[in-house]
């Protein structure tokens, strides 16, 4: 759909900002995975034991990294080929990017305090609200009639991310240390979808 330049934003510049912020956020996720400065192992076994104790942080990092990566992929497909986008789309994109840049903090929180339910809630709130904002972006793209690859599938993935966040909160009331497993649903779904498509085409 052709847009007048008044009240629109360059899609190229918006994409450049998004790429930079996604890149920085995904890089910062790993910073909290470190051994104490005063740690002085006397043997290789002691070092390996200390690294093994970081496993909960590694799990949170891996899950968050790939969830954010999937969000970057979905974000890059929105309004593909458009030279300019509307101001509402740009404003919602900025809000989405803000929530993405908050993820290193919420990831650090749940990585350090995975046995405390409030850490799970804050992480889930970050993920869930980011998913809702991304759903709003998809709605704007569909309303504007922009060419968008896999819009419906992407929206379903976002609803699943929101459901995963809510499930993690529910699990946290039983045992917060198991809450992150709820997000594994986001990695199972693409495999199921791929097999379904293959079966349908076969």
mmCIF file of C-alpha atoms in Angstrom:
data_model
loop_
_atom_site.group_PDB
_atom_site.id
_atom_site.type_symbol
_atom_site.label_atom_id
_atom_site.label_comp_id
_atom_site.label_asym_id
_atom_site.label_seq_id
_atom_site.Cartn_x
_atom_site.Cartn_y
_atom_site.Cartn_z
ATOM 1 C CA UNK A 1 0.000 0.000 0.000
ATOM 2 C CA UNK A 2 1.553 3.333 -1.017
ATOM 3 C CA UNK A 3 2.159 5.767 1.841
ATOM 4 C CA UNK A 4 2.697 9.504 1.831
ATOM 5 C CA UNK A 5 5.963 10.557 3.476
ATOM 6 C CA UNK A 6 4.099 12.729 5.975
ATOM 7 C CA UNK A 7 3.576 10.702 9.142
ATOM 8 C CA UNK A 8 5.767 7.814 8.049
ATOM 9 C CA UNK A 9 9.191 6.478 9.020
ATOM 10 C CA UNK A 10 11.946 4.982 6.896
ATOM 11 C CA UNK A 11 11.725 1.176 7.165
ATOM 12 C CA UNK A 12 15.438 0.827 6.407
ATOM 13 C CA UNK A 13 16.438 3.010 9.339
ATOM 14 C CA UNK A 14 13.944 1.304 11.644
ATOM 15 C CA UNK A 15 15.359 -2.095 10.644
ATOM 16 C CA UNK A 16 18.902 -0.860 11.269
ATOM 17 C CA UNK A 17 17.922 0.263 14.777
ATOM 18 C CA UNK A 18 16.158 -3.041 15.451
ATOM 19 C CA UNK A 19 19.124 -5.102 14.228
ATOM 20 C CA UNK A 20 21.515 -3.135 16.442
ATOM 21 C CA UNK A 21 19.343 -3.408 19.549
ATOM 22 C CA UNK A 22 18.608 -7.095 19.059
ATOM 23 C CA UNK A 23 22.332 -7.704 18.563
ATOM 24 C CA UNK A 24 23.321 -5.818 21.706
ATOM 25 C CA UNK A 25 20.599 -7.458 23.812
ATOM 26 C CA UNK A 26 21.551 -10.965 22.628
ATOM 27 C CA UNK A 27 25.220 -10.258 23.369
ATOM 28 C CA UNK A 28 24.539 -8.912 26.866
ATOM 29 C CA UNK A 29 22.654 -12.085 27.786
ATOM 30 C CA UNK A 30 25.903 -14.008 28.265
ATOM 31 C CA UNK A 31 27.657 -11.443 30.478
ATOM 32 C CA UNK A 32 26.185 -12.782 33.720
ATOM 33 C CA UNK A 33 27.579 -16.272 33.065
ATOM 34 C CA UNK A 34 30.891 -15.973 34.862
ATOM 35 C CA UNK A 35 32.820 -17.435 37.742
ATOM 36 C CA UNK A 36 33.469 -15.311 40.856
ATOM 37 C CA UNK A 37 36.466 -13.000 40.537
ATOM 38 C CA UNK A 38 38.020 -14.492 43.676
ATOM 39 C CA UNK A 39 37.647 -18.072 42.415
ATOM 40 C CA UNK A 40 41.043 -19.796 42.346
ATOM 41 C CA UNK A 41 40.725 -23.474 41.360
ATOM 42 C CA UNK A 42 43.466 -25.804 42.551
ATOM 43 C CA UNK A 43 42.705 -28.499 40.009
ATOM 44 C CA UNK A 44 40.919 -29.152 36.738
ATOM 45 C CA UNK A 45 38.243 -31.100 38.598
ATOM 46 C CA UNK A 46 37.518 -28.117 40.830
ATOM 47 C CA UNK A 47 37.248 -25.867 37.773
ATOM 48 C CA UNK A 48 34.862 -28.254 35.981
ATOM 49 C CA UNK A 49 32.744 -28.509 39.131
ATOM 50 C CA UNK A 50 32.488 -24.711 39.326
ATOM 51 C CA UNK A 51 31.502 -24.498 35.654
ATOM 52 C CA UNK A 52 28.901 -27.246 36.165
ATOM 53 C CA UNK A 53 27.332 -25.172 38.926
ATOM 54 C CA UNK A 54 26.575 -22.519 36.300
ATOM 55 C CA UNK A 55 24.247 -24.901 34.457
ATOM 56 C CA UNK A 56 21.054 -23.075 35.458
ATOM 57 C CA UNK A 57 22.463 -19.831 34.044
ATOM 58 C CA UNK A 58 23.442 -21.610 30.828
ATOM 59 C CA UNK A 59 19.909 -23.011 30.450
ATOM 60 C CA UNK A 60 18.342 -19.572 30.912
ATOM 61 C CA UNK A 61 20.851 -18.034 28.487
ATOM 62 C CA UNK A 62 20.261 -20.661 25.785
ATOM 63 C CA UNK A 63 16.468 -20.444 26.047
ATOM 64 C CA UNK A 64 16.451 -16.643 26.030
ATOM 65 C CA UNK A 65 18.986 -16.380 23.200
ATOM 66 C CA UNK A 66 16.969 -18.577 20.873
ATOM 67 C CA UNK A 67 13.602 -17.068 21.827
ATOM 68 C CA UNK A 68 15.009 -13.593 21.125
ATOM 69 C CA UNK A 69 16.538 -14.936 17.911
ATOM 70 C CA UNK A 70 13.132 -16.179 16.805
ATOM 71 C CA UNK A 71 11.694 -12.763 17.642
ATOM 72 C CA UNK A 72 14.374 -11.098 15.500
ATOM 73 C CA UNK A 73 13.495 -13.394 12.595
ATOM 74 C CA UNK A 74 9.806 -12.579 12.970
ATOM 75 C CA UNK A 75 10.530 -8.873 13.274
ATOM 76 C CA UNK A 76 12.641 -8.885 10.098
ATOM 77 C CA UNK A 77 9.753 -10.310 8.077
ATOM 78 C CA UNK A 78 7.291 -7.576 9.036
ATOM 79 C CA UNK A 79 6.567 -5.104 6.249
ATOM 80 C CA UNK A 80 9.238 -6.766 4.117
ATOM 81 C CA UNK A 81 9.931 -4.751 0.984
ATOM 82 C CA UNK A 82 8.243 -1.595 2.269
ATOM 83 C CA UNK A 83 10.267 1.612 2.024
ATOM 84 C CA UNK A 84 8.319 3.438 4.710
ATOM 85 C CA UNK A 85 6.038 2.465 7.591
ATOM 86 C CA UNK A 86 3.446 4.364 9.608
ATOM 87 C CA UNK A 87 4.266 6.184 12.832
ATOM 88 C CA UNK A 88 2.079 3.845 14.948
ATOM 89 C CA UNK A 89 4.077 0.883 13.625
ATOM 90 C CA UNK A 90 7.329 2.686 14.450
ATOM 91 C CA UNK A 91 6.143 3.549 17.974
ATOM 92 C CA UNK A 92 5.073 -0.032 18.710
ATOM 93 C CA UNK A 93 8.398 -1.228 17.293
ATOM 94 C CA UNK A 94 10.253 1.049 19.722
ATOM 95 C CA UNK A 95 8.219 -0.350 22.623
ATOM 96 C CA UNK A 96 9.008 -3.875 21.442
ATOM 97 C CA UNK A 97 12.718 -3.046 21.240
ATOM 98 C CA UNK A 98 12.611 -1.553 24.742
ATOM 99 C CA UNK A 99 11.211 -4.824 26.091
ATOM 100 C CA UNK A 100 13.869 -6.794 24.203
ATOM 101 C CA UNK A 101 16.625 -4.680 25.783
ATOM 102 C CA UNK A 102 15.126 -5.425 29.224
ATOM 103 C CA UNK A 103 15.671 -9.158 28.713
ATOM 104 C CA UNK A 104 19.348 -9.197 29.802
ATOM 105 C CA UNK A 105 18.215 -7.898 33.206
ATOM 106 C CA UNK A 106 15.331 -10.342 33.641
ATOM 107 C CA UNK A 107 17.579 -13.148 32.357
ATOM 108 C CA UNK A 108 20.238 -12.220 34.928
ATOM 109 C CA UNK A 109 17.572 -12.198 37.630
ATOM 110 C CA UNK A 110 16.226 -15.672 36.905
ATOM 111 C CA UNK A 111 19.739 -16.994 36.273
ATOM 112 C CA UNK A 112 20.863 -15.975 39.767
ATOM 113 C CA UNK A 113 17.634 -16.597 41.647
ATOM 114 C CA UNK A 114 15.989 -19.459 39.759
ATOM 115 C CA UNK A 115 14.695 -20.881 43.053
ATOM 116 C CA UNK A 116 12.641 -17.750 43.785
ATOM 117 C CA UNK A 117 9.209 -17.374 42.175
ATOM 118 C CA UNK A 118 9.317 -13.536 41.779
ATOM 119 C CA UNK A 119 12.329 -13.911 39.462
ATOM 120 C CA UNK A 120 10.221 -16.230 37.282
ATOM 121 C CA UNK A 121 7.344 -13.736 37.310
ATOM 122 C CA UNK A 122 9.518 -10.804 36.217
ATOM 123 C CA UNK A 123 11.070 -12.850 33.397
ATOM 124 C CA UNK A 124 7.625 -14.084 32.322
ATOM 125 C CA UNK A 125 6.223 -10.535 32.386
ATOM 126 C CA UNK A 126 9.093 -9.361 30.173
ATOM 127 C CA UNK A 127 8.534 -12.198 27.693
ATOM 128 C CA UNK A 128 4.741 -12.016 27.795
ATOM 129 C CA UNK A 129 4.407 -8.268 27.284
ATOM 130 C CA UNK A 130 7.002 -8.401 24.480
ATOM 131 C CA UNK A 131 4.884 -11.092 22.815
ATOM 132 C CA UNK A 132 1.710 -8.988 23.147
ATOM 133 C CA UNK A 133 3.434 -5.945 21.623
ATOM 134 C CA UNK A 134 4.742 -8.088 18.759
ATOM 135 C CA UNK A 135 1.193 -9.374 18.170
ATOM 136 C CA UNK A 136 0.054 -5.752 17.953
ATOM 137 C CA UNK A 137 2.754 -5.098 15.340
ATOM 138 C CA UNK A 138 1.465 -8.055 13.317
ATOM 139 C CA UNK A 139 -2.056 -6.641 13.498
ATOM 140 C CA UNK A 140 -0.859 -3.274 12.193
ATOM 141 C CA UNK A 141 1.042 -4.959 9.350
ATOM 142 C CA UNK A 142 -2.044 -6.969 8.388
ATOM 143 C CA UNK A 143 -4.273 -3.874 8.565
ATOM 144 C CA UNK A 144 -1.929 -1.873 6.346
ATOM 145 C CA UNK A 145 -1.853 -4.697 3.805
ATOM 146 C CA UNK A 146 1.935 -4.908 3.760
ATOM 147 C CA UNK A 147 3.607 -7.925 2.227
ATOM 148 C CA UNK A 148 4.513 -10.085 5.195
ATOM 149 C CA UNK A 149 5.746 -13.673 4.981
ATOM 150 C CA UNK A 150 4.181 -16.142 7.420
ATOM 151 C CA UNK A 151 2.211 -13.524 9.351
ATOM 152 C CA UNK A 152 -0.413 -15.929 10.682
ATOM 153 C CA UNK A 153 2.170 -18.532 11.644
ATOM 154 C CA UNK A 154 4.238 -15.846 13.372
ATOM 155 C CA UNK A 155 1.222 -14.643 15.342
ATOM 156 C CA UNK A 156 0.475 -18.195 16.493
ATOM 157 C CA UNK A 157 4.109 -18.502 17.634
ATOM 158 C CA UNK A 158 3.704 -15.310 19.673
ATOM 159 C CA UNK A 159 0.560 -16.594 21.361
ATOM 160 C CA UNK A 160 2.509 -19.744 22.220
ATOM 161 C CA UNK A 161 5.284 -17.615 23.731
ATOM 162 C CA UNK A 162 2.689 -15.808 25.846
ATOM 163 C CA UNK A 163 1.186 -19.150 26.899
ATOM 164 C CA UNK A 164 4.680 -20.400 27.812
ATOM 165 C CA UNK A 165 5.232 -17.355 30.021
ATOM 166 C CA UNK A 166 1.912 -17.926 31.806
ATOM 167 C CA UNK A 167 2.686 -21.637 32.199
ATOM 168 C CA UNK A 168 6.067 -20.823 33.729
ATOM 169 C CA UNK A 169 4.336 -18.629 36.320
ATOM 170 C CA UNK A 170 1.964 -21.488 37.161
ATOM 171 C CA UNK A 171 4.894 -23.916 37.508
ATOM 172 C CA UNK A 172 6.743 -21.435 39.764
ATOM 173 C CA UNK A 173 4.100 -21.928 42.455
ATOM 174 C CA UNK A 174 5.078 -25.605 42.542
ATOM 175 C CA UNK A 175 8.848 -25.332 42.004
ATOM 176 C CA UNK A 176 10.457 -22.221 40.417
ATOM 177 C CA UNK A 177 13.487 -24.255 39.301
ATOM 178 C CA UNK A 178 11.326 -26.094 36.740
ATOM 179 C CA UNK A 179 9.606 -22.988 35.390
ATOM 180 C CA UNK A 180 12.015 -22.379 32.477
ATOM 181 C CA UNK A 181 11.054 -25.726 30.953
ATOM 182 C CA UNK A 182 7.744 -24.140 29.899
ATOM 183 C CA UNK A 183 9.606 -22.147 27.229
ATOM 184 C CA UNK A 184 10.773 -25.332 25.511
ATOM 185 C CA UNK A 185 7.315 -25.410 23.888
ATOM 186 C CA UNK A 186 8.575 -22.653 21.583
ATOM 187 C CA UNK A 187 11.258 -24.967 20.182
ATOM 188 C CA UNK A 188 9.017 -28.024 19.828
ATOM 189 C CA UNK A 189 6.390 -26.169 17.805
ATOM 190 C CA UNK A 190 8.586 -25.408 14.727
ATOM 191 C CA UNK A 191 9.536 -29.093 14.520
ATOM 192 C CA UNK A 192 5.891 -30.171 14.672
ATOM 193 C CA UNK A 193 4.886 -27.521 12.108
ATOM 194 C CA UNK A 194 7.669 -28.607 9.748
ATOM 195 C CA UNK A 195 6.626 -32.259 9.947
ATOM 196 C CA UNK A 196 2.982 -31.320 9.411
ATOM 197 C CA UNK A 197 3.860 -29.327 6.282
ATOM 198 C CA UNK A 198 5.945 -32.198 4.945
ATOM 199 C CA UNK A 199 3.126 -34.659 5.557
ATOM 200 C CA UNK A 200 0.607 -32.342 3.840
ATOM 201 C CA UNK A 201 2.865 -31.810 0.819
ATOM 202 C CA UNK A 202 3.650 -35.527 0.618
#
